mmCIF file of C-alpha atoms in Angstrom:
data_model
loop_
_atom_site.group_PDB
_atom_site.id
_atom_site.type_symbol
_atom_site.label_atom_id
_atom_site.label_comp_id
_atom_site.label_asym_id
_atom_site.label_seq_id
_atom_site.Cartn_x
_atom_site.Cartn_y
_atom_site.Cartn_z
ATOM 1 C CA MET A 1 12.988 -40.426 37.312
ATOM 2 C CA ASN A 2 10.541 -43.276 37.960
ATOM 3 C CA ALA A 3 10.652 -46.655 36.273
ATOM 4 C CA ILE A 4 7.975 -45.941 33.649
ATOM 5 C CA ARG A 5 9.797 -42.848 32.471
ATOM 6 C CA LYS A 6 13.112 -44.718 32.246
ATOM 7 C CA GLU A 7 11.501 -47.419 30.165
ATOM 8 C CA ILE A 8 9.850 -44.833 27.853
ATOM 9 C CA VAL A 9 13.176 -43.033 27.371
ATOM 10 C CA GLN A 10 14.901 -46.344 26.642
ATOM 11 C CA PHE A 11 12.095 -47.260 24.241
ATOM 12 C CA LEU A 12 12.538 -43.952 22.389
ATOM 13 C CA ASP A 13 16.333 -44.439 22.187
ATOM 14 C CA GLU A 14 15.869 -47.875 20.687
ATOM 15 C CA ASN A 15 13.430 -46.624 18.055
ATOM 16 C CA VAL A 16 14.850 -43.190 17.259
ATOM 17 C CA SER A 17 16.036 -44.159 13.767
ATOM 18 C CA THR A 18 12.683 -45.626 12.821
ATOM 19 C CA PHE A 19 10.906 -42.607 14.287
ATOM 20 C CA ILE A 20 13.016 -40.106 12.343
ATOM 21 C CA GLN A 21 12.665 -42.081 9.119
ATOM 22 C CA SER A 22 8.888 -42.259 9.471
ATOM 23 C CA TRP A 23 8.692 -38.550 10.263
ATOM 24 C CA ARG A 24 10.962 -37.711 7.294
ATOM 25 C CA GLN A 25 8.502 -39.338 4.910
ATOM 26 C CA ARG A 26 5.645 -37.154 6.134
ATOM 27 C CA VAL A 27 7.164 -33.670 6.468
ATOM 28 C CA LEU A 28 7.128 -30.931 3.832
ATOM 29 C CA ILE A 29 10.612 -30.089 2.537
ATOM 30 C CA SER A 30 11.056 -27.981 -0.578
ATOM 31 C CA ASP A 31 13.804 -28.792 -3.061
ATOM 32 C CA ASN A 32 14.653 -25.078 -3.023
ATOM 33 C CA ASP A 33 15.052 -25.006 0.762
ATOM 34 C CA ILE A 34 18.635 -23.832 1.420
ATOM 35 C CA HIS A 35 18.422 -25.406 4.896
ATOM 36 C CA LYS A 36 16.687 -28.645 3.909
ATOM 37 C CA GLU A 37 19.434 -30.758 5.450
ATOM 38 C CA GLU A 38 18.889 -28.965 8.762
ATOM 39 C CA VAL A 39 15.215 -29.958 8.846
ATOM 40 C CA ILE A 40 16.124 -33.536 9.786
ATOM 41 C CA ASN A 41 18.815 -32.387 12.220
ATOM 42 C CA ASN A 42 16.311 -30.094 13.884
ATOM 43 C CA GLY A 43 13.889 -33.004 14.113
ATOM 44 C CA LYS A 44 16.549 -35.015 15.936
ATOM 45 C CA LYS A 45 17.218 -32.095 18.297
ATOM 46 C CA MET A 46 13.502 -31.819 19.023
ATOM 47 C CA PHE A 47 13.531 -35.521 19.811
ATOM 48 C CA GLN A 48 16.328 -34.881 22.319
ATOM 49 C CA LEU A 49 14.281 -32.091 23.940
ATOM 50 C CA VAL A 50 11.442 -34.552 24.480
ATOM 51 C CA LYS A 51 13.846 -36.971 26.159
ATOM 52 C CA LEU A 52 15.167 -34.203 28.402
ATOM 53 C CA ARG A 53 11.578 -33.350 29.353
ATOM 54 C CA LEU A 54 10.912 -36.950 30.377
ATOM 55 C CA GLU A 55 14.161 -36.956 32.352
ATOM 56 C CA ASN A 56 13.093 -33.712 34.115
ATOM 57 C CA ALA A 57 16.226 -32.043 32.751
ATOM 58 C CA LEU A 58 14.680 -29.651 30.208
ATOM 59 C CA SER A 59 14.679 -25.873 30.653
ATOM 60 C CA GLU A 60 12.526 -23.404 28.752
ATOM 61 C CA GLY A 61 15.713 -21.791 27.504
ATOM 62 C CA ASP A 62 16.627 -25.027 25.709
ATOM 63 C CA VAL A 63 13.292 -24.983 23.881
ATOM 64 C CA ARG A 64 13.634 -21.291 23.033
ATOM 65 C CA LYS A 65 17.168 -21.737 21.660
ATOM 66 C CA LEU A 66 16.128 -24.415 19.172
ATOM 67 C CA ALA A 67 12.942 -22.534 18.278
ATOM 68 C CA TYR A 68 14.872 -19.354 17.413
ATOM 69 C CA LYS A 69 17.317 -21.351 15.280
ATOM 70 C CA VAL A 70 14.530 -23.029 13.333
ATOM 71 C CA ALA A 71 12.642 -19.742 12.876
ATOM 72 C CA SER A 72 15.728 -18.000 11.464
ATOM 73 C CA GLU A 73 16.393 -20.850 9.036
ATOM 74 C CA ARG A 74 12.771 -20.928 7.864
ATOM 75 C CA VAL A 75 12.868 -17.195 7.161
ATOM 76 C CA GLU A 76 16.182 -17.473 5.292
ATOM 77 C CA ALA A 77 14.763 -20.322 3.225
ATOM 78 C CA ASN A 78 11.594 -18.274 2.605
ATOM 79 C CA ILE A 79 9.404 -21.140 3.776
ATOM 80 C CA ASN A 80 5.738 -20.557 4.546
ATOM 81 C CA ILE A 81 4.905 -20.549 8.257
ATOM 82 C CA GLY A 82 2.154 -23.091 7.545
ATOM 83 C CA ASP A 83 4.727 -25.662 6.358
ATOM 84 C CA LEU A 84 6.726 -25.123 9.534
ATOM 85 C CA VAL A 85 3.740 -25.671 11.817
ATOM 86 C CA PHE A 86 2.715 -28.741 9.817
ATOM 87 C CA ASN A 87 6.153 -30.337 10.243
ATOM 88 C CA VAL A 88 6.188 -29.616 13.982
ATOM 89 C CA ASN A 89 2.766 -31.200 14.439
ATOM 90 C CA GLU A 90 3.836 -34.222 12.403
ATOM 91 C CA GLY A 91 6.752 -34.663 14.825
ATOM 92 C CA ARG A 92 4.398 -34.415 17.779
ATOM 93 C CA LYS A 93 2.074 -36.985 16.219
ATOM 94 C CA GLU A 94 4.896 -39.426 15.470
ATOM 95 C CA ILE A 95 6.294 -39.371 19.022
ATOM 96 C CA ASN A 96 2.863 -39.658 20.613
ATOM 97 C CA ASN A 97 1.919 -42.579 18.352
ATOM 98 C CA TRP A 98 5.156 -44.376 19.123
ATOM 99 C CA ILE A 99 4.715 -43.962 22.862
ATOM 100 C CA ILE A 100 1.067 -45.058 22.764
ATOM 101 C CA SER A 101 2.089 -48.170 20.793
ATOM 102 C CA SER A 102 4.883 -48.965 23.250
ATOM 103 C CA GLY A 103 2.709 -51.405 25.143
ATOM 104 C CA PHE A 104 2.572 -49.502 28.426
ATOM 105 C CA PRO A 105 -0.841 -49.014 30.064
ATOM 106 C CA TYR A 106 -2.461 -45.835 28.695
ATOM 107 C CA ASP A 107 -3.401 -44.509 32.142
ATOM 108 C CA GLN A 108 0.304 -44.484 33.020
ATOM 109 C CA LEU A 109 1.120 -42.559 29.831
ATOM 110 C CA ILE A 110 -1.341 -39.681 30.232
ATOM 111 C CA GLN A 111 1.009 -37.472 32.268
ATOM 112 C CA ILE A 112 3.921 -38.233 29.952
ATOM 113 C CA LEU A 113 1.889 -37.375 26.844
ATOM 114 C CA GLU A 114 0.801 -34.084 28.422
ATOM 115 C CA GLU A 115 4.437 -33.162 29.108
ATOM 116 C CA ILE A 116 5.402 -34.025 25.522
ATOM 117 C CA ASN A 117 2.554 -31.878 24.167
ATOM 118 C CA THR A 118 3.641 -29.010 26.438
ATOM 119 C CA THR A 119 7.151 -29.249 24.965
ATOM 120 C CA PHE A 120 5.816 -29.042 21.413
ATOM 121 C CA ASP A 121 3.430 -26.217 22.330
ATOM 122 C CA GLN A 122 6.287 -24.168 23.784
ATOM 123 C CA PHE A 123 8.443 -24.873 20.747
ATOM 124 C CA SER A 124 5.659 -23.860 18.332
ATOM 125 C CA TYR A 125 4.948 -20.676 20.280
ATOM 126 C CA TYR A 126 8.568 -19.472 20.342
ATOM 127 C CA THR A 127 9.193 -20.502 16.724
ATOM 128 C CA VAL A 128 6.152 -18.739 15.289
ATOM 129 C CA ARG A 129 6.745 -15.651 17.430
ATOM 130 C CA LYS A 130 10.382 -15.369 16.331
ATOM 131 C CA TYR A 131 9.471 -16.073 12.712
ATOM 132 C CA THR A 132 6.897 -13.284 12.820
ATOM 133 C CA GLU A 133 9.319 -10.848 14.470
ATOM 134 C CA ILE A 134 11.955 -11.443 11.790
ATOM 135 C CA LYS A 135 9.405 -11.072 8.989
ATOM 136 C CA GLU A 136 8.105 -7.805 10.476
ATOM 137 C CA GLU A 137 11.648 -6.446 10.749
ATOM 138 C CA GLN A 138 12.286 -7.337 7.125
ATOM 139 C CA LEU A 139 9.037 -5.683 6.064
ATOM 140 C CA GLU A 140 9.905 -2.533 7.997
ATOM 141 C CA GLU A 141 13.351 -2.397 6.392
ATOM 142 C CA LYS A 142 11.800 -2.921 2.961
ATOM 143 C CA THR A 143 9.237 -0.182 3.602
ATOM 144 C CA LEU A 144 11.961 2.238 4.656
ATOM 145 C CA PHE A 145 13.946 1.379 1.555
ATOM 146 C CA ILE A 146 10.910 1.930 -0.686
ATOM 147 C CA ASP A 147 10.145 5.255 0.991
ATOM 148 C CA GLN A 148 13.722 6.402 0.507
ATOM 149 C CA THR A 149 13.667 5.251 -3.115
ATOM 150 C CA HIS A 150 10.455 7.181 -3.716
ATOM 151 C CA LYS A 151 11.989 10.308 -2.213
ATOM 152 C CA GLU A 152 15.033 9.957 -4.435
ATOM 153 C CA ARG A 153 12.860 9.462 -7.511
ATOM 154 C CA LEU A 154 10.814 12.524 -6.625
ATOM 155 C CA THR A 155 14.031 14.513 -6.291
ATOM 156 C CA ILE A 156 15.215 13.299 -9.686
ATOM 157 C CA LEU A 157 11.812 14.082 -11.154
ATOM 158 C CA GLY A 158 12.009 17.627 -9.808
ATOM 159 C CA GLN A 159 15.435 18.077 -11.358
ATOM 160 C CA MET A 160 14.207 16.675 -14.674
ATOM 161 C CA SER A 161 11.183 18.989 -14.529
ATOM 162 C CA SER A 162 13.367 22.066 -14.121
ATOM 163 C CA SER A 163 15.388 21.075 -17.150
ATOM 164 C CA PHE A 164 12.295 20.137 -19.127
ATOM 165 C CA VAL A 165 10.550 23.465 -18.606
ATOM 166 C CA HIS A 166 13.416 25.460 -20.097
ATOM 167 C CA GLU A 167 13.676 23.141 -23.079
ATOM 168 C CA PHE A 168 9.941 23.115 -23.657
ATOM 169 C CA ARG A 169 8.742 26.545 -22.574
ATOM 170 C CA ASN A 170 11.209 28.546 -24.734
ATOM 171 C CA PRO A 171 9.810 27.340 -28.089
ATOM 172 C CA LEU A 172 6.287 27.359 -26.615
ATOM 173 C CA THR A 173 6.656 31.036 -25.663
ATOM 174 C CA THR A 174 7.930 31.796 -29.146
ATOM 175 C CA VAL A 175 4.937 30.109 -30.765
ATOM 176 C CA ILE A 176 2.520 31.966 -28.459
ATOM 177 C CA GLY A 177 4.198 35.266 -29.361
ATOM 178 C CA PHE A 178 3.936 34.670 -33.083
ATOM 179 C CA THR A 179 0.274 33.677 -32.847
ATOM 180 C CA LYS A 180 -0.385 37.036 -31.208
ATOM 181 C CA LEU A 181 1.461 38.819 -34.026
ATOM 182 C CA ILE A 182 -0.461 36.873 -36.650
ATOM 183 C CA ASN A 183 -3.734 37.613 -34.895
ATOM 184 C CA ASN A 184 -2.900 41.343 -34.787
ATOM 185 C CA GLU A 185 -1.823 41.535 -38.412
ATOM 186 C CA TYR A 186 -4.464 39.194 -39.821
ATOM 187 C CA PRO A 187 -7.443 39.342 -37.444
ATOM 188 C CA THR A 188 -9.756 37.627 -39.938
ATOM 189 C CA ILE A 189 -7.831 34.350 -40.030
ATOM 190 C CA LYS A 190 -10.067 31.533 -38.815
ATOM 191 C CA TYR A 191 -9.243 29.442 -35.787
ATOM 192 C CA ILE A 192 -6.217 31.521 -34.710
ATOM 193 C CA ASP A 193 -8.018 32.332 -31.446
ATOM 194 C CA ILE A 194 -8.549 28.594 -30.802
ATOM 195 C CA ILE A 195 -4.862 27.887 -31.444
ATOM 196 C CA GLU A 196 -3.877 30.684 -29.077
ATOM 197 C CA HIS A 197 -6.225 29.395 -26.371
ATOM 198 C CA GLU A 198 -4.881 25.829 -26.658
ATOM 199 C CA LEU A 199 -1.300 27.065 -26.459
ATOM 200 C CA HIS A 200 -2.101 28.962 -23.265
ATOM 201 C CA GLN A 201 -3.769 25.860 -21.890
ATOM 202 C CA LEU A 202 -0.679 23.795 -22.712
ATOM 203 C CA ASN A 203 1.495 26.402 -21.001
ATOM 204 C CA SER A 204 -0.709 26.186 -17.915
ATOM 205 C CA ARG A 205 -0.461 22.376 -17.891
ATOM 206 C CA VAL A 206 3.320 22.612 -17.901
ATOM 207 C CA THR A 207 3.180 25.059 -15.016
ATOM 208 C CA GLN A 208 0.910 22.720 -13.031
ATOM 209 C CA PHE A 209 3.340 19.849 -13.600
ATOM 210 C CA LEU A 210 6.259 21.908 -12.400
ATOM 211 C CA HIS A 211 4.470 22.802 -9.183
ATOM 212 C CA VAL A 212 5.158 19.230 -8.062
ATOM 213 C CA SER A 213 8.810 20.064 -7.457
ATOM 214 C CA LYS A 214 8.315 23.531 -5.993
ATOM 215 C CA LYS A 215 8.660 23.825 -2.262
ATOM 216 C CA GLU A 216 6.945 27.205 -2.139
ATOM 217 C CA LEU A 217 3.715 25.677 -3.426
ATOM 218 C CA ILE A 218 3.576 23.159 -0.607
ATOM 219 C CA ASN A 219 4.255 25.876 1.941
ATOM 220 C CA GLY A 220 1.765 28.375 0.485
ATOM 221 C CA ASP A 221 -0.407 30.571 2.687
ATOM 222 C CA LYS A 222 -4.038 29.709 3.321
ATOM 223 C CA PHE A 223 -7.036 31.982 2.877
ATOM 224 C CA GLU A 224 -10.768 31.731 2.367
ATOM 225 C CA VAL A 225 -11.505 29.922 -0.890
ATOM 226 C CA SER A 226 -14.992 29.840 -2.402
ATOM 227 C CA LEU A 227 -15.500 26.377 -3.846
ATOM 228 C CA LYS A 228 -18.178 27.530 -6.267
ATOM 229 C CA LYS A 229 -15.964 30.247 -7.717
ATOM 230 C CA LEU A 230 -12.977 27.904 -7.854
ATOM 231 C CA PHE A 231 -14.896 25.278 -9.815
ATOM 232 C CA ASP A 232 -16.441 27.918 -12.078
ATOM 233 C CA ASP A 233 -12.929 29.058 -12.986
ATOM 234 C CA LEU A 234 -11.695 25.496 -13.463
ATOM 235 C CA LEU A 235 -14.592 24.467 -15.694
ATOM 236 C CA ASN A 236 -14.082 27.566 -17.846
ATOM 237 C CA PHE A 237 -10.392 26.744 -18.065
ATOM 238 C CA ILE A 238 -10.948 23.147 -19.218
ATOM 239 C CA TYR A 239 -14.043 23.916 -21.305
ATOM 240 C CA PRO A 240 -12.318 22.984 -24.600
ATOM 241 C CA SER A 241 -11.439 19.576 -23.134
ATOM 242 C CA ILE A 242 -15.028 19.106 -21.939
ATOM 243 C CA VAL A 243 -16.396 19.925 -25.393
ATOM 244 C CA ASP A 244 -13.784 17.831 -27.171
ATOM 245 C CA GLY A 245 -14.540 14.880 -24.874
ATOM 246 C CA ASP A 246 -18.315 15.290 -25.311
ATOM 247 C CA VAL A 247 -18.785 15.285 -21.528
ATOM 248 C CA LYS A 248 -21.937 16.510 -19.825
ATOM 249 C CA VAL A 249 -21.045 18.276 -16.566
ATOM 250 C CA THR A 250 -23.421 18.984 -13.692
ATOM 251 C CA LYS A 251 -22.407 21.121 -10.740
ATOM 252 C CA ASN A 252 -24.167 21.549 -7.401
ATOM 253 C CA ILE A 253 -22.164 23.803 -5.064
ATOM 254 C CA HIS A 254 -23.755 26.451 -2.875
ATOM 255 C CA SER A 255 -22.145 29.874 -3.143
ATOM 256 C CA ASP A 256 -21.741 30.150 0.642
ATOM 257 C CA ILE A 257 -19.400 27.153 0.975
ATOM 258 C CA SER A 258 -15.802 28.205 1.527
ATOM 259 C CA VAL A 259 -12.771 26.345 2.832
ATOM 260 C CA PHE A 260 -9.569 27.472 4.519
ATOM 261 C CA ALA A 261 -6.887 26.545 2.031
ATOM 262 C CA ASN A 262 -4.238 27.554 -0.445
ATOM 263 C CA LYS A 263 -6.150 28.282 -3.633
ATOM 264 C CA GLU A 264 -3.409 27.236 -6.058
ATOM 265 C CA GLU A 265 -2.923 23.948 -4.278
ATOM 266 C CA LEU A 266 -6.639 23.140 -4.391
ATOM 267 C CA ARG A 267 -6.715 24.207 -8.020
ATOM 268 C CA GLN A 268 -4.003 21.662 -8.751
ATOM 269 C CA VAL A 269 -5.897 18.898 -6.913
ATOM 270 C CA PHE A 270 -9.286 19.481 -8.550
ATOM 271 C CA LEU A 271 -7.778 20.107 -11.993
ATOM 272 C CA ASN A 272 -5.989 16.773 -11.837
ATOM 273 C CA ILE A 273 -9.152 14.875 -10.857
ATOM 274 C CA LEU A 274 -11.327 16.662 -13.429
ATOM 275 C CA LEU A 275 -8.901 15.958 -16.277
ATOM 276 C CA ASN A 276 -8.510 12.329 -15.152
ATOM 277 C CA SER A 277 -12.298 11.979 -15.205
ATOM 278 C CA ILE A 278 -12.519 13.381 -18.718
ATOM 279 C CA ASP A 279 -9.784 11.000 -19.868
ATOM 280 C CA ALA A 280 -11.561 8.015 -18.275
ATOM 281 C CA LEU A 281 -14.852 8.881 -19.986
ATOM 282 C CA GLN A 282 -13.252 8.533 -23.421
ATOM 283 C CA TYR A 283 -13.334 4.739 -22.936
ATOM 284 C CA VAL A 284 -17.148 4.488 -22.840
ATOM 285 C CA ARG A 285 -19.713 4.771 -25.611
ATOM 286 C CA HIS A 286 -22.725 5.761 -23.536
ATOM 287 C CA THR A 287 -23.526 9.342 -22.547
ATOM 288 C CA LYS A 288 -20.524 10.735 -20.691
ATOM 289 C CA ILE A 289 -21.456 12.348 -17.390
ATOM 290 C CA MET A 290 -19.374 14.096 -14.740
ATOM 291 C CA ASN A 291 -21.030 15.318 -11.524
ATOM 292 C CA ILE A 292 -19.540 17.821 -9.075
ATOM 293 C CA ASP A 293 -21.296 18.117 -5.724
ATOM 294 C CA CYS A 294 -20.512 19.711 -2.393
ATOM 295 C CA ASN A 295 -22.135 19.309 1.019
ATOM 296 C CA THR A 296 -21.162 20.347 4.521
ATOM 297 C CA SER A 297 -21.082 18.273 7.703
ATOM 298 C CA ASP A 298 -19.254 18.405 11.037
ATOM 299 C CA GLY A 299 -17.312 21.526 10.147
ATOM 300 C CA LYS A 300 -16.065 20.132 6.841
ATOM 301 C CA ALA A 301 -16.910 20.512 3.185
ATOM 302 C CA GLU A 302 -17.210 17.241 1.270
ATOM 303 C CA ILE A 303 -16.591 17.600 -2.444
ATOM 304 C CA THR A 304 -17.405 14.654 -4.698
ATOM 305 C CA ILE A 305 -16.366 14.405 -8.342
ATOM 306 C CA SER A 306 -18.058 11.461 -10.051
ATOM 307 C CA ASN A 307 -18.082 10.065 -13.555
ATOM 308 C CA ASN A 308 -19.806 7.142 -15.224
ATOM 309 C CA GLY A 309 -16.621 5.885 -16.846
ATOM 310 C CA PRO A 310 -15.082 2.402 -16.573
ATOM 311 C CA VAL A 311 -15.007 0.757 -13.143
ATOM 312 C CA ILE A 312 -11.634 0.891 -11.374
ATOM 313 C CA PRO A 313 -10.684 -2.559 -9.968
ATOM 314 C CA LYS A 314 -10.276 -2.867 -6.189
ATOM 315 C CA GLU A 315 -6.592 -3.783 -6.476
ATOM 316 C CA ILE A 316 -5.952 -0.502 -8.316
ATOM 317 C CA ILE A 317 -8.068 1.524 -5.867
ATOM 318 C CA ALA A 318 -5.812 0.222 -3.087
ATOM 319 C CA VAL A 319 -2.690 1.794 -4.659
ATOM 320 C CA ILE A 320 -4.161 4.624 -6.699
ATOM 321 C CA PHE A 321 -2.600 7.305 -4.465
ATOM 322 C CA GLU A 322 0.840 5.659 -4.362
ATOM 323 C CA PRO A 323 3.718 7.538 -6.041
ATOM 324 C CA PHE A 324 4.626 6.496 -9.599
ATOM 325 C CA PHE A 325 1.622 4.202 -9.949
ATOM 326 C CA THR A 326 -0.223 4.816 -13.191
ATOM 327 C CA THR A 327 -2.349 2.919 -15.683
ATOM 328 C CA LYS A 328 -1.691 5.452 -18.438
ATOM 329 C CA GLU A 329 0.848 4.607 -21.115
ATOM 330 C CA LEU A 330 2.571 7.993 -20.806
ATOM 331 C CA GLY A 331 1.536 8.777 -17.226
ATOM 332 C CA THR A 332 4.003 9.820 -14.540
ATOM 333 C CA GLY A 333 2.076 8.400 -11.597
ATOM 334 C CA ILE A 334 2.576 11.502 -9.459
ATOM 335 C CA GLY A 335 -0.695 13.368 -9.979
ATOM 336 C CA LEU A 336 -2.912 11.630 -7.423
ATOM 337 C CA TYR A 337 0.050 11.145 -5.090
ATOM 338 C CA ILE A 338 0.561 14.923 -4.966
ATOM 339 C CA CYS A 339 -3.210 15.424 -4.585
ATOM 340 C CA LYS A 340 -3.215 13.224 -1.494
ATOM 341 C CA LYS A 341 -0.195 15.038 -0.061
ATOM 342 C CA ILE A 342 -1.865 18.411 -0.526
ATOM 343 C CA ILE A 343 -5.184 17.298 0.960
ATOM 344 C CA ASN A 344 -3.453 15.691 3.951
ATOM 345 C CA LYS A 345 -1.460 18.880 4.466
ATOM 346 C CA HIS A 346 -4.785 20.737 4.637
ATOM 347 C CA GLU A 347 -5.928 18.342 7.376
ATOM 348 C CA GLY A 348 -8.386 16.842 4.939
ATOM 349 C CA GLU A 349 -9.147 13.422 3.487
ATOM 350 C CA ILE A 350 -9.280 12.051 -0.042
ATOM 351 C CA SER A 351 -10.621 8.688 -1.154
ATOM 352 C CA CYS A 352 -11.913 6.891 -4.211
ATOM 353 C CA VAL A 353 -14.667 4.322 -4.702
ATOM 354 C CA SER A 354 -15.750 2.722 -7.950
ATOM 355 C CA ASP A 355 -18.516 0.406 -9.124
ATOM 356 C CA GLU A 356 -20.324 -0.377 -12.358
ATOM 357 C CA LYS A 357 -22.316 2.883 -12.161
ATOM 358 C CA LEU A 358 -19.922 5.562 -10.894
ATOM 359 C CA THR A 359 -16.330 6.273 -9.988
ATOM 360 C CA THR A 360 -16.249 8.898 -7.250
ATOM 361 C CA PHE A 361 -13.415 10.883 -5.723
ATOM 362 C CA SER A 362 -14.405 12.296 -2.321
ATOM 363 C CA ILE A 363 -12.482 15.117 -0.672
ATOM 364 C CA LYS A 364 -13.135 16.506 2.808
ATOM 365 C CA LEU A 365 -11.683 19.867 3.821
ATOM 366 C CA PRO A 366 -12.126 22.103 6.889
ATOM 367 C CA LEU A 367 -14.672 24.855 6.339
ATOM 368 C CA PHE A 368 -13.570 28.465 6.516
ATOM 369 C CA VAL A 369 -14.755 29.924 9.811
ATOM 370 C CA LYS A 370 -15.372 33.650 9.799
ATOM 371 C CA LYS A 371 -14.254 35.430 12.940
ATOM 372 C CA ASP A 372 -16.972 37.247 14.848
ATOM 373 C CA ARG A 373 -15.375 40.656 15.382
ATOM 374 C CA SER A 374 -18.182 41.732 17.724
ATOM 375 C CA ALA A 375 -17.078 39.029 20.120
ATOM 376 C CA ILE A 376 -13.541 40.417 20.279
ATOM 377 C CA SER A 377 -13.181 42.826 23.202
#
């Protein structure tokens, strides 16, 4: 070690207390930091690394060891990475300023300052990298935990559904039976046909809900499904809800468009979106409109279901297909989640966009391809 380096090291030793005190006044340390006492100790250890660098006795492993320690403590203390980088740079600035003010000619300090900056750069690199690695591991563990929790909740929901259907469907079946008897014995009674229709609709809604927990639905066979016929059936089925909600429905689906899918699964998806649209339109006072359109492109059918109801905020759009997320007071938060699962299982795509004019659900599904028997030898 040459004379200038020895004098710089001696100068740093003589002023270490003043240096640390000055640095302590500038760094960011939270009162809630469980390792706040270690911040100063780590600053002293970083100071020692700089001295070792000037003495040509520093290894990269020494820098890495301290960096990993600091990164782990910052994660445990839940300190923002920006605060960490700020404190490191404040330490760099303090040492550089002290050396520059030492009185030695600047041209003799250039190489020394470069070596000090290299030490801090290495420390920052290893610290930030380790900090990021730990955070990513924690996020992955949290994601796995959430996924497992969702699976458990879905299992519980399926078990609750099975119990619910027996408790609910028994009296419902009895009521439906007696309405038929009343209708047969007193065919002139007004509105009995409407009551009977609504009871059947309620029974169908219960059945649709229960399909969530049925494995056989998810593993159903696929056949050719005419989208026009499917939507005709669905709109007839929910016609009372359309009338009651005062919704004007337009439909533009060519009769030749068919997809390769499980009909009951698609019925569940479209029924859920249609009913959600009708519900959303009850919050507006202007003319309520729901549009159903279908086009084909690149071997897929794209079905869009739009309504001019309230705009859905972007933060809700981002999680709208997540399980158990709902904005409805009595919602279960599984409807759109199941829709996405079904569409993905059909090798399709589902998305939602919303602005001040329209909220649109877009669904892409593979078209049904008819086999050319004449080409089969």
